[in-house]
Coordinates of C-alpha atoms in Angstrom, one line a residue:
M1 CA 0.4 -0.2 -0.1
R2 CA 2.8 2.4 0.6
H3 CA 4.5 1.9 -2.6
I4 CA 1.4 2.6 -4.2
K5 CA 0.9 5.8 -2.6
I6 CA 4.7 6.7 -3.3
F7 CA 3.8 5.8 -6.7
F8 CA 0.5 7.9 -6.8
F9 CA 2.3 10.6 -5.7
A10 CA 4.9 10.8 -7.8
F11 CA 2.9 10.2 -11.1
L12 CA 0.8 13.7 -9.8
L13 CA 4.4 15.4 -9.0
I14 CA 5.0 14.4 -13.0
F15 CA 2.3 15.1 -14.1
N16 CA 1.9 18.9 -12.8
F17 CA 5.2 19.7 -13.7
S18 CA 4.8 18.7 -17.2
E19 CA 1.7 21.0 -17.1
I20 CA 3.3 23.8 -16.0
S21 CA 6.2 23.2 -18.4
K22 CA 3.9 22.5 -21.4
S23 CA 2.2 26.1 -20.3
Q24 CA 5.6 27.7 -20.1
A25 CA 7.8 26.5 -22.0
V26 CA 10.4 28.4 -23.9
P27 CA 10.4 27.7 -27.8
A28 CA 13.8 26.2 -28.2
S29 CA 14.3 28.2 -31.6
F30 CA 12.1 30.7 -33.8
A31 CA 14.3 29.5 -37.0
D32 CA 11.6 27.7 -38.6
L33 CA 8.9 30.1 -38.2
A34 CA 11.2 32.9 -39.2
E35 CA 12.1 31.3 -42.2
K36 CA 8.6 30.2 -43.0
L37 CA 7.4 34.0 -42.5
M38 CA 10.1 36.3 -44.0
P39 CA 9.3 36.2 -47.6
S40 CA 6.1 37.6 -46.2
V41 CA 7.4 40.5 -44.3
V42 CA 8.3 43.9 -46.8
N43 CA 10.8 46.5 -46.2
I44 CA 9.1 50.1 -47.7
S45 CA 10.9 53.1 -48.9
T46 CA 9.4 56.1 -49.6
T47 CA 10.4 59.5 -50.7
Q48 CA 8.5 63.3 -51.1
T49 CA 9.8 66.3 -52.3
V50 CA 10.2 69.0 -49.2
V51 CA 10.3 72.7 -50.3
T52 CA 12.4 75.3 -47.7
R53 CA 13.5 78.6 -48.4
S54 CA 17.0 79.8 -47.3
N55 CA 17.2 83.3 -45.0
P56 CA 17.9 86.4 -46.8
F57 CA 19.8 87.8 -44.0
P58 CA 22.1 85.1 -42.5
N59 CA 23.6 87.1 -40.1
F60 CA 20.6 88.1 -38.6
Q61 CA 17.6 86.1 -36.7
F62 CA 14.3 87.6 -35.6
P63 CA 13.8 86.5 -31.7
P64 CA 11.2 83.5 -31.9
G65 CA 7.6 83.9 -31.9
S66 CA 8.6 87.5 -33.4
P67 CA 5.6 88.6 -36.2
F68 CA 8.2 89.6 -38.3
E69 CA 9.9 86.0 -38.6
D70 CA 7.3 84.5 -40.7
M71 CA 7.3 87.3 -42.6
F72 CA 11.2 87.4 -43.8
K73 CA 10.8 83.6 -44.3
E74 CA 8.5 83.8 -47.2
F75 CA 11.7 86.2 -48.9
G76 CA 13.5 82.9 -48.5
V77 CA 14.9 81.3 -52.1
P78 CA 12.7 78.0 -52.2
Q79 CA 15.0 75.2 -52.4
E80 CA 13.7 72.0 -52.7
R81 CA 15.2 68.6 -51.7
Q82 CA 14.5 64.8 -51.4
S83 CA 13.2 63.5 -47.7
S84 CA 13.0 59.7 -47.6
A85 CA 11.3 57.4 -44.9
L86 CA 11.4 54.0 -44.1
G87 CA 9.1 51.3 -43.0
S88 CA 8.0 47.9 -42.7
G89 CA 4.7 45.8 -43.8
F90 CA 3.4 42.2 -44.5
I91 CA 1.8 40.5 -48.1
I92 CA -1.8 39.7 -47.1
D93 CA -3.0 38.3 -51.1
E94 CA -1.0 36.7 -53.4
K95 CA -1.6 39.4 -56.1
G96 CA 0.6 41.5 -53.5
L97 CA -1.9 43.9 -51.6
V98 CA 0.6 45.2 -48.5
V99 CA -0.7 46.6 -45.0
T100 CA 1.5 49.0 -43.7
N101 CA 1.0 51.9 -41.3
N102 CA -0.4 55.2 -42.8
H103 CA 2.2 56.9 -41.0
V104 CA 4.7 55.4 -43.2
I105 CA 3.7 56.4 -46.5
Q106 CA 1.7 59.5 -46.2
D107 CA 2.6 62.5 -48.4
A108 CA 4.8 59.7 -50.4
E109 CA 5.2 60.9 -54.0
D110 CA 7.5 57.6 -54.5
I111 CA 6.8 54.0 -52.6
I112 CA 9.1 51.2 -53.1
V113 CA 8.6 47.7 -51.6
R114 CA 11.4 45.0 -51.3
V115 CA 10.2 41.6 -50.7
N116 CA 12.6 38.9 -49.4
G117 CA 15.5 41.1 -49.4
D118 CA 16.4 41.4 -53.0
K119 CA 13.6 42.1 -55.4
E120 CA 12.1 45.6 -55.5
F121 CA 8.9 46.9 -57.3
K122 CA 6.6 50.1 -57.0
A123 CA 3.6 50.5 -55.1
K124 CA 0.6 52.6 -55.2
V125 CA -2.0 53.3 -52.2
V126 CA -5.0 51.1 -52.5
G127 CA -6.4 53.3 -49.2
S128 CA -5.3 54.8 -46.1
D129 CA -6.6 55.8 -42.7
P130 CA -5.1 58.4 -40.5
L131 CA -7.5 57.5 -37.4
S132 CA -6.2 54.1 -37.2
D133 CA -3.0 54.8 -38.7
I134 CA -3.5 51.6 -41.4
A135 CA -3.0 51.8 -44.9
V136 CA -3.0 49.3 -47.8
L137 CA -0.7 48.8 -51.0
Q138 CA -0.9 47.5 -54.5
L139 CA 2.8 46.2 -55.7
E140 CA 2.8 46.8 -59.3
T141 CA 3.8 44.0 -60.8
K142 CA 1.5 40.3 -61.8
E143 CA 4.1 38.5 -59.7
K144 CA 2.5 36.0 -57.3
F145 CA 3.5 36.4 -53.3
L146 CA 3.3 34.4 -50.5
P147 CA 0.8 36.0 -47.9
V148 CA 0.3 35.5 -44.1
K149 CA -2.5 35.3 -42.6
F150 CA -4.7 37.1 -39.7
G151 CA -5.1 35.4 -36.5
N152 CA -7.5 36.2 -33.3
S153 CA -6.3 38.8 -31.3
D154 CA -8.8 38.8 -28.7
N155 CA -7.6 35.0 -27.8
A156 CA -4.2 36.3 -27.6
R157 CA -2.9 36.4 -23.5
I158 CA -0.5 38.1 -21.2
G159 CA 2.4 36.1 -21.2
D160 CA 2.0 34.9 -24.8
W161 CA 5.1 34.4 -27.1
V162 CA 5.5 36.7 -29.9
I163 CA 7.9 37.6 -32.9
A164 CA 8.3 41.1 -34.6
I165 CA 9.8 41.0 -38.1
G166 CA 10.4 44.1 -40.1
N167 CA 13.0 47.1 -41.1
P168 CA 14.6 48.7 -38.1
F169 CA 16.9 51.5 -39.0
G170 CA 17.2 50.6 -42.8
L171 CA 18.6 47.5 -41.7
G172 CA 16.4 44.8 -43.6
G173 CA 14.2 42.0 -42.6
T174 CA 15.3 41.3 -39.0
V175 CA 13.6 39.0 -36.2
T176 CA 12.8 40.1 -32.4
S177 CA 11.1 38.0 -29.7
G178 CA 9.1 38.6 -26.3
I179 CA 5.7 38.6 -24.9
I180 CA 2.4 40.3 -24.9
S181 CA 3.0 42.8 -22.3
A182 CA -0.4 43.8 -21.7
R183 CA -3.3 44.5 -23.7
N184 CA -6.0 47.5 -24.2
R185 CA -3.5 49.9 -24.3
S186 CA -4.1 53.6 -24.9
I187 CA -1.2 56.0 -25.4
G188 CA -2.8 59.0 -27.0
L189 CA -1.6 58.6 -30.7
S190 CA -5.0 58.0 -32.7
R191 CA -8.5 58.2 -32.3
Y192 CA -8.9 54.4 -32.2
E193 CA -6.3 52.6 -29.4
D194 CA -6.6 49.8 -28.4
Y195 CA -3.1 48.5 -28.2
I196 CA -1.3 45.1 -27.9
Q197 CA 2.1 45.9 -25.5
T198 CA 5.0 43.6 -26.5
D199 CA 8.2 43.5 -25.0
A200 CA 9.6 42.5 -28.5
S201 CA 12.1 44.9 -29.8
I202 CA 10.5 47.2 -31.9
N203 CA 12.7 49.8 -33.3
S204 CA 12.4 52.9 -36.0
G205 CA 11.7 51.2 -39.3
N206 CA 9.8 48.4 -37.6
S207 CA 6.2 50.2 -38.3
G208 CA 3.8 48.8 -40.2
G209 CA 5.7 45.4 -39.9
P210 CA 3.6 42.6 -38.2
L211 CA 3.5 41.0 -34.8
F212 CA 2.9 37.4 -35.3
D213 CA 2.0 34.2 -32.5
M214 CA 3.5 31.1 -32.4
N215 CA 1.6 29.9 -35.1
G216 CA 2.6 32.1 -37.4
D217 CA -0.2 34.4 -37.6
V218 CA -0.7 38.0 -37.4
I219 CA -2.2 39.5 -34.2
G220 CA -0.7 42.6 -34.2
I221 CA 0.6 45.7 -36.7
N222 CA 3.6 47.1 -35.1
T223 CA 2.9 50.8 -34.7
A224 CA 4.7 52.8 -31.9
I225 CA 7.0 52.4 -29.1
L226 CA 8.1 54.1 -26.1
G227 CA 11.7 56.3 -26.1
R228 CA 12.5 58.6 -28.8
S229 CA 15.9 56.8 -28.7
G230 CA 14.9 53.6 -29.6
S231 CA 13.3 50.3 -28.1
I232 CA 13.2 50.3 -24.2
G233 CA 11.1 47.2 -24.1
I234 CA 7.4 48.6 -24.6
G235 CA 6.3 48.7 -28.2
F236 CA 2.6 48.9 -29.3
S237 CA 0.6 47.0 -31.8
I238 CA -3.0 47.7 -33.7
P239 CA -4.8 44.2 -33.0
S240 CA -5.3 42.4 -35.7
N241 CA -9.0 41.9 -35.2
S242 CA -9.9 45.8 -35.2
A243 CA -7.1 46.3 -38.1
K244 CA -9.0 43.9 -40.4
L245 CA -11.8 45.8 -40.2
V246 CA -10.3 48.9 -41.9
I247 CA -8.1 46.9 -44.0
D248 CA -11.4 45.3 -45.5
Q249 CA -13.3 48.4 -46.2
L250 CA -9.9 50.2 -47.4
V251 CA -9.6 47.0 -50.1
E252 CA -13.4 47.0 -50.8
F253 CA -13.9 51.0 -51.1
G254 CA -10.8 52.7 -50.8
E255 CA -11.9 54.5 -47.2
T256 CA -13.4 53.4 -44.4
K257 CA -17.3 53.9 -43.4
R258 CA -17.6 53.7 -39.7
G259 CA -20.7 53.8 -37.5
W260 CA -21.2 57.2 -35.8
L261 CA -23.4 58.1 -32.8
G262 CA -22.8 61.9 -32.9
V263 CA -22.1 62.7 -29.6
R264 CA -19.1 63.9 -27.4
I265 CA -18.6 62.2 -24.1
Q266 CA -16.2 62.3 -21.1
D267 CA -15.4 59.6 -18.7
V268 CA -17.6 59.3 -15.3
T269 CA -15.8 60.4 -12.3
K270 CA -16.6 59.1 -9.0
E271 CA -18.0 62.8 -8.2
I272 CA -20.2 62.6 -11.2
A273 CA -21.2 59.2 -10.3
D274 CA -22.2 60.0 -6.9
I275 CA -24.3 63.1 -8.0
E276 CA -26.4 61.0 -10.7
K277 CA -26.8 58.3 -8.1
L278 CA -24.9 55.6 -10.0
D279 CA -23.8 52.7 -8.4
E280 CA -20.0 53.5 -9.3
P281 CA -18.0 55.3 -11.9
R282 CA -19.0 53.4 -15.3
G283 CA -20.3 54.0 -18.8
A284 CA -19.4 56.9 -21.1
L285 CA -21.1 60.5 -19.9
V286 CA -22.5 62.8 -23.2
A287 CA -21.1 65.9 -22.9
S288 CA -22.9 67.5 -25.9
V289 CA -24.9 65.9 -28.9
A290 CA -24.3 67.3 -32.3
E291 CA -27.2 69.0 -34.1
N292 CA -29.1 66.3 -36.4
S293 CA -27.3 63.1 -35.8
P294 CA -28.2 60.2 -35.3
S295 CA -28.5 60.4 -31.4
D296 CA -30.1 63.7 -31.6
K297 CA -32.8 62.2 -33.7
A298 CA -33.2 59.7 -30.8
C299 CA -33.7 62.2 -28.1
V300 CA -30.2 61.7 -26.5
K301 CA -29.3 64.5 -24.4
A302 CA -26.3 66.1 -23.2
G303 CA -26.2 64.7 -19.4
D304 CA -27.1 60.9 -20.2
I305 CA -24.6 58.2 -19.0
I306 CA -24.5 55.3 -21.7
L307 CA -24.4 52.0 -19.9
E308 CA -24.5 49.6 -22.7
Y309 CA -24.2 49.5 -26.4
K310 CA -25.6 46.4 -28.5
G311 CA -26.0 44.7 -25.3
E312 CA -22.4 45.3 -24.3
K313 CA -21.6 47.1 -21.3
I314 CA -19.5 49.9 -21.5
R315 CA -17.1 50.0 -18.3
Q316 CA -15.1 52.9 -19.4
M317 CA -15.7 55.8 -21.9
K318 CA -12.9 54.8 -24.4
E319 CA -14.7 51.7 -24.8
L320 CA -17.4 52.9 -26.8
P321 CA -16.0 54.8 -29.7
I322 CA -14.2 51.6 -30.8
I323 CA -17.5 49.9 -30.4
V324 CA -19.4 52.1 -32.9
A325 CA -16.6 52.7 -35.4
R326 CA -17.0 48.7 -36.0
T327 CA -20.6 48.5 -36.5
E328 CA -22.1 48.8 -39.5
V329 CA -23.6 52.2 -41.4
G330 CA -27.0 52.3 -41.0
K331 CA -27.7 49.9 -38.4
K332 CA -30.3 49.9 -35.7
V333 CA -28.8 49.5 -32.4
K334 CA -30.0 49.9 -28.7
V335 CA -28.5 51.9 -26.4
K336 CA -29.1 51.5 -22.7
I337 CA -28.8 55.1 -21.0
W338 CA -28.8 56.7 -17.2
R339 CA -31.2 59.7 -16.9
N340 CA -32.9 61.0 -14.1
K341 CA -31.6 58.0 -11.6
K342 CA -33.0 55.2 -13.8
E343 CA -32.5 53.3 -16.9
I344 CA -33.9 54.0 -20.7
I345 CA -33.4 52.0 -23.9
K346 CA -33.2 54.2 -27.5
D347 CA -33.3 52.9 -30.6
I348 CA -30.4 54.4 -32.9
T349 CA -29.9 54.5 -36.4
L350 CA -26.3 55.1 -37.2
G351 CA -24.7 57.4 -39.2
R352 CA -21.5 57.6 -41.0
L353 CA -18.6 59.0 -38.6
E354 CA -18.1 62.9 -39.4
T355 CA -14.4 63.3 -39.2
S356 CA -14.3 67.3 -39.4
E357 CA -13.4 69.4 -36.5
D358 CA -16.8 70.3 -34.4
F359 CA -14.5 73.4 -33.0
K360 CA -11.5 75.2 -33.6
V361 CA -9.7 77.5 -31.1
T362 CA -10.2 81.1 -32.0
E363 CA -8.0 83.9 -31.1
S364 CA -8.8 85.8 -27.8
I365 CA -11.0 89.0 -27.4
Q366 CA -11.4 92.1 -25.0
K367 CA -12.8 91.1 -21.9
P368 CA -15.5 92.9 -20.3
K369 CA -15.5 93.8 -16.0
E370 CA -14.3 90.6 -14.5
S371 CA -15.6 89.8 -10.8
N372 CA -13.6 87.2 -8.1
I373 CA -15.7 84.3 -7.3
E374 CA -14.1 83.5 -3.7
Q375 CA -15.4 80.4 -3.1
L376 CA -14.0 79.0 -5.8
K377 CA -11.1 81.2 -6.0
I378 CA -11.5 82.0 -10.0
T379 CA -11.9 84.9 -11.7
V380 CA -15.0 85.4 -14.2
R381 CA -16.6 87.5 -16.7
E382 CA -20.1 87.2 -18.8
L383 CA -20.3 85.4 -21.7
T384 CA -20.7 88.1 -24.6
K385 CA -21.6 88.3 -28.6
E386 CA -18.4 88.6 -29.9
D387 CA -17.5 85.5 -27.6
I388 CA -20.2 83.2 -29.2
A389 CA -19.4 84.6 -32.8
L390 CA -15.6 84.1 -32.4
R391 CA -15.9 80.4 -30.5
K392 CA -18.8 79.5 -32.9
L393 CA -21.0 78.8 -30.0
P394 CA -24.7 77.9 -30.1
N395 CA -26.5 81.4 -30.7
Q396 CA -28.3 81.2 -27.1
S397 CA -25.3 80.5 -24.9
T398 CA -25.3 82.1 -21.5
G399 CA -22.5 81.3 -18.9
L400 CA -19.2 82.9 -17.5
V401 CA -15.8 82.5 -18.9
V402 CA -12.8 82.0 -16.8
T403 CA -9.9 84.7 -16.8
K404 CA -8.0 83.5 -13.7
I405 CA -7.7 80.2 -11.8
E406 CA -5.5 80.4 -8.3
N407 CA -3.0 77.6 -7.5
D408 CA -5.3 76.6 -4.7
S409 CA -8.6 77.0 -6.5
P410 CA -10.5 73.5 -6.1
L411 CA -11.0 73.6 -9.7
I412 CA -7.3 74.0 -10.6
K413 CA -6.9 70.5 -12.2
S414 CA -10.3 70.2 -13.8
I415 CA -10.8 73.7 -16.2
D416 CA -8.7 75.5 -17.8
I417 CA -8.1 79.4 -18.8
N418 CA -11.2 80.4 -21.1
S419 CA -13.4 77.8 -20.1
V420 CA -17.3 78.8 -20.2
I421 CA -19.3 77.9 -17.3
L422 CA -22.8 77.0 -18.2
E423 CA -24.5 75.3 -15.4
A424 CA -24.0 74.7 -12.2
Q425 CA -25.8 71.8 -10.3
K426 CA -27.9 71.3 -13.4
K427 CA -29.0 75.2 -13.3
K428 CA -28.3 77.5 -15.9
I429 CA -26.0 80.3 -15.2
R430 CA -26.2 83.7 -16.8
N431 CA -24.3 86.0 -14.3
V432 CA -22.3 86.0 -11.3
E433 CA -25.3 86.5 -9.2
D434 CA -26.4 82.8 -10.3
L435 CA -23.5 81.2 -9.6
N436 CA -22.9 82.6 -6.0
K437 CA -26.5 81.5 -5.7
V438 CA -26.1 77.5 -6.3
L439 CA -22.6 78.1 -4.7
N440 CA -24.3 79.3 -1.2
Q441 CA -26.6 76.4 -1.2
V442 CA -24.0 73.9 -2.0
F443 CA -21.9 74.7 1.0
K444 CA -25.2 74.6 3.0
T445 CA -25.4 71.0 2.3
N446 CA -23.2 68.1 3.9
E447 CA -22.5 66.8 0.3
K448 CA -20.4 69.7 -0.7
T449 CA -19.8 68.5 -4.2
L450 CA -20.4 70.5 -7.2
L451 CA -21.5 69.7 -10.7
L452 CA -20.3 72.4 -13.2
V453 CA -21.3 72.1 -17.3
I454 CA -18.9 74.0 -19.4
Y455 CA -17.2 74.6 -22.4
N456 CA -13.5 73.8 -22.4
S457 CA -11.1 76.0 -23.7
Q458 CA -11.2 73.9 -27.4
N459 CA -14.7 75.0 -27.3
Q460 CA -15.8 71.4 -26.3
R461 CA -19.4 70.6 -23.6
R462 CA -17.7 68.9 -20.7
Y463 CA -19.2 67.9 -17.2
I464 CA -16.8 68.8 -14.4
G465 CA -17.8 67.2 -10.7
V466 CA -15.5 68.1 -8.1
K467 CA -15.5 68.0 -4.3
L468 CA -15.3 71.5 -2.1
D469 CA -13.9 71.7 1.2

């Protein structure tokens, strides 16, 4: 009996060790995989003409920012020079369709693609999308090529082995290996960010190259690195599932066709969740609704909190634009909204994304009389008709323009100079007296939480929740 127990215990140890080894095994070599994939990864070089002007007064320079600086530059002698750039890409069709980053080929006059280290072909742009930083090229040849296929990036897990192949520093086909370090990263480079983070070495010139899993499938497009001097072990790739939707549209239409709700949104902070009696900070707060947009037609209002979209819960604000953009234009979707402390459902027929800017920062205007708001430690003035015209605000807008913020103001981290306070505690603000009246009421309560609706300095409507001492 004792021998049986020892045998059984030894068997369990061997089985568990085998399973652990299997899940954490380091590949003996990447050579076979690299050899198979290298012919499908390409090096891209682009050229464009850059016009510069020589200084007509080489021994004299105006101070930076001087109004004369740009004027005298115009009198310089125009000089043309050729600028070149390098990047990577990969073949997705035997007829020579190549995927890369938009920033690799943007404004290029000539695009040369080198395949398998020796053959060079001219390429033309099939379609490009700056918002996702993806472009598709067509090689100008009738030769057949060896394509790679896309994998399911949703199945990629933190800790999985990956390899990157590309053209770092113009050196040609280079293979690096690493693991997936993180998922769902956002680093502020583009509108739609859901990057895979990897520690596989990625450097300048790797942009547009593929990130492969151990099956040899593309699960990401290498796009960015952290650190200007080169790889420091933090690289970012566009997930293949997101990229493929864009690529398919670029191939079919030459452009993207994204779903569009027509709302500006922001994060739901703890303070805003408390004021709205929401159980926790979640969802996307609607800061403003574009006129005649799909949301406007469905009677979505500023102040609504979008909790679910097409049955998918929205945990963070940044998730909503990505999900909406993936939805087919013209599709009717159900959107769950939190309004007046209860859930309601809206049916919205999606439009096509508008990419034009809603507002632009305009030049400052002459300031009328200013007043101090002692309780907030800010200085304000009333919004004027000139403000409305210059900043292209709605004609009936009223509010207070913030002209100064003290360092110890409770709003110091929440608003900027030239922000316009439109509402406080959901009450319209027309003048200083309106704001002071609301503040006095807030300070009489125990919560002392203030909800402001503002236009920020970029003329975007925002909700701000702050705790007052």
